[in-house]
Short mmCIF file of C-alpha atoms in Angstrom, two decimals:
data_model
loop_
_atom_site.label_atom_id
_atom_site.label_comp_id
_atom_site.label_asym_id
_atom_site.label_seq_id
_atom_site.Cartn_x
_atom_site.Cartn_y
_atom_site.Cartn_z
CA TYR A 1 6.95 2.57 14.94
CA ARG A 2 5.01 0.67 17.58
CA ASP A 3 4.62 3.72 19.81
CA ALA A 4 3.40 5.92 16.98
CA VAL A 5 0.93 3.28 15.82
CA SER A 6 -0.46 2.75 19.31
CA ARG A 7 -0.74 6.53 19.93
CA ALA A 8 -2.66 6.86 16.66
CA GLY A 9 -5.22 4.41 17.98
CA PHE A 10 -4.46 1.34 15.89
CA ARG A 11 -4.78 -1.52 18.35
CA ASN A 12 -4.77 -4.48 15.97
CA HIS A 13 -1.87 -3.40 13.78
CA VAL A 14 0.27 -6.29 12.50
CA HIS A 15 3.75 -5.55 11.16
CA GLN A 16 4.51 -7.48 7.97
CA THR A 17 8.05 -7.56 6.58
CA PHE A 18 7.51 -9.87 3.63
CA GLY A 19 4.46 -10.04 1.43
CA LEU A 20 2.78 -8.57 -1.62
CA ARG A 21 3.55 -5.00 -0.63
CA SER A 22 7.27 -5.74 -0.37
CA SER A 23 7.29 -7.21 -3.88
CA VAL A 24 5.47 -4.22 -5.33
CA GLU A 25 7.73 -1.74 -3.56
CA ARG A 26 10.81 -3.64 -4.72
CA PHE A 27 9.56 -3.53 -8.34
CA PHE A 28 8.97 0.20 -8.22
CA GLY A 29 12.36 0.66 -6.54
CA TYR A 30 14.02 -1.13 -9.45
CA LEU A 31 12.01 0.96 -11.89
CA LYS A 32 12.91 4.17 -10.09
CA ASP A 33 16.63 3.35 -10.06
CA ARG A 34 16.67 2.36 -13.73
CA THR A 35 14.71 5.41 -14.86
CA ARG A 36 17.11 7.64 -12.94
CA VAL A 37 20.06 6.11 -14.82
CA PHE A 38 18.13 6.36 -18.09
CA TYR A 39 17.12 9.98 -17.48
CA ASN A 40 20.69 11.02 -16.71
CA ASN A 41 22.00 9.46 -19.95
CA ILE A 42 19.30 10.36 -22.48
CA ASN A 43 19.67 12.99 -25.18
CA PRO A 44 16.13 14.09 -26.09
CA LYS A 45 17.29 16.39 -28.89
CA LYS A 46 18.19 13.44 -31.14
CA THR A 47 15.05 11.32 -30.95
CA PRO A 48 12.24 12.07 -28.50
CA PHE A 49 10.44 8.73 -28.02
CA THR A 50 12.59 5.93 -29.39
CA PRO A 51 15.00 5.84 -26.41
CA LEU A 52 12.07 5.74 -23.98
CA LEU A 53 10.41 2.82 -25.73
CA ASP A 54 13.74 0.99 -26.02
CA PHE A 55 14.35 1.52 -22.33
CA LEU A 56 10.94 0.22 -21.32
CA GLU A 57 11.32 -2.88 -23.48
CA LEU A 58 14.80 -3.60 -22.10
CA PHE A 59 13.70 -3.01 -18.52
CA MET A 60 10.74 -5.36 -18.78
CA HIS A 61 12.93 -8.02 -20.41
CA TRP A 62 15.51 -7.64 -17.65
CA TYR A 63 12.88 -7.70 -14.91
CA THR A 64 11.07 -10.77 -16.20
CA GLU A 65 13.97 -12.85 -17.53
CA TRP A 66 17.32 -11.97 -15.97
CA ARG A 67 16.63 -10.75 -12.46
#
């Protein structure tokens, strides 16, 4: 990406592999993967909101305690 960045006119660009952005992107990656699994296994005809709330509670517990 160095060539593209320099052609775009960014002279003082600093590449950062680790940092706050990486943590945020990793969190949303986990959330995206888990919601994909949840979405593929949900049956909305039975109960519309209970599975969603259960999923969110379980995901936050997993993310804060077990990961």
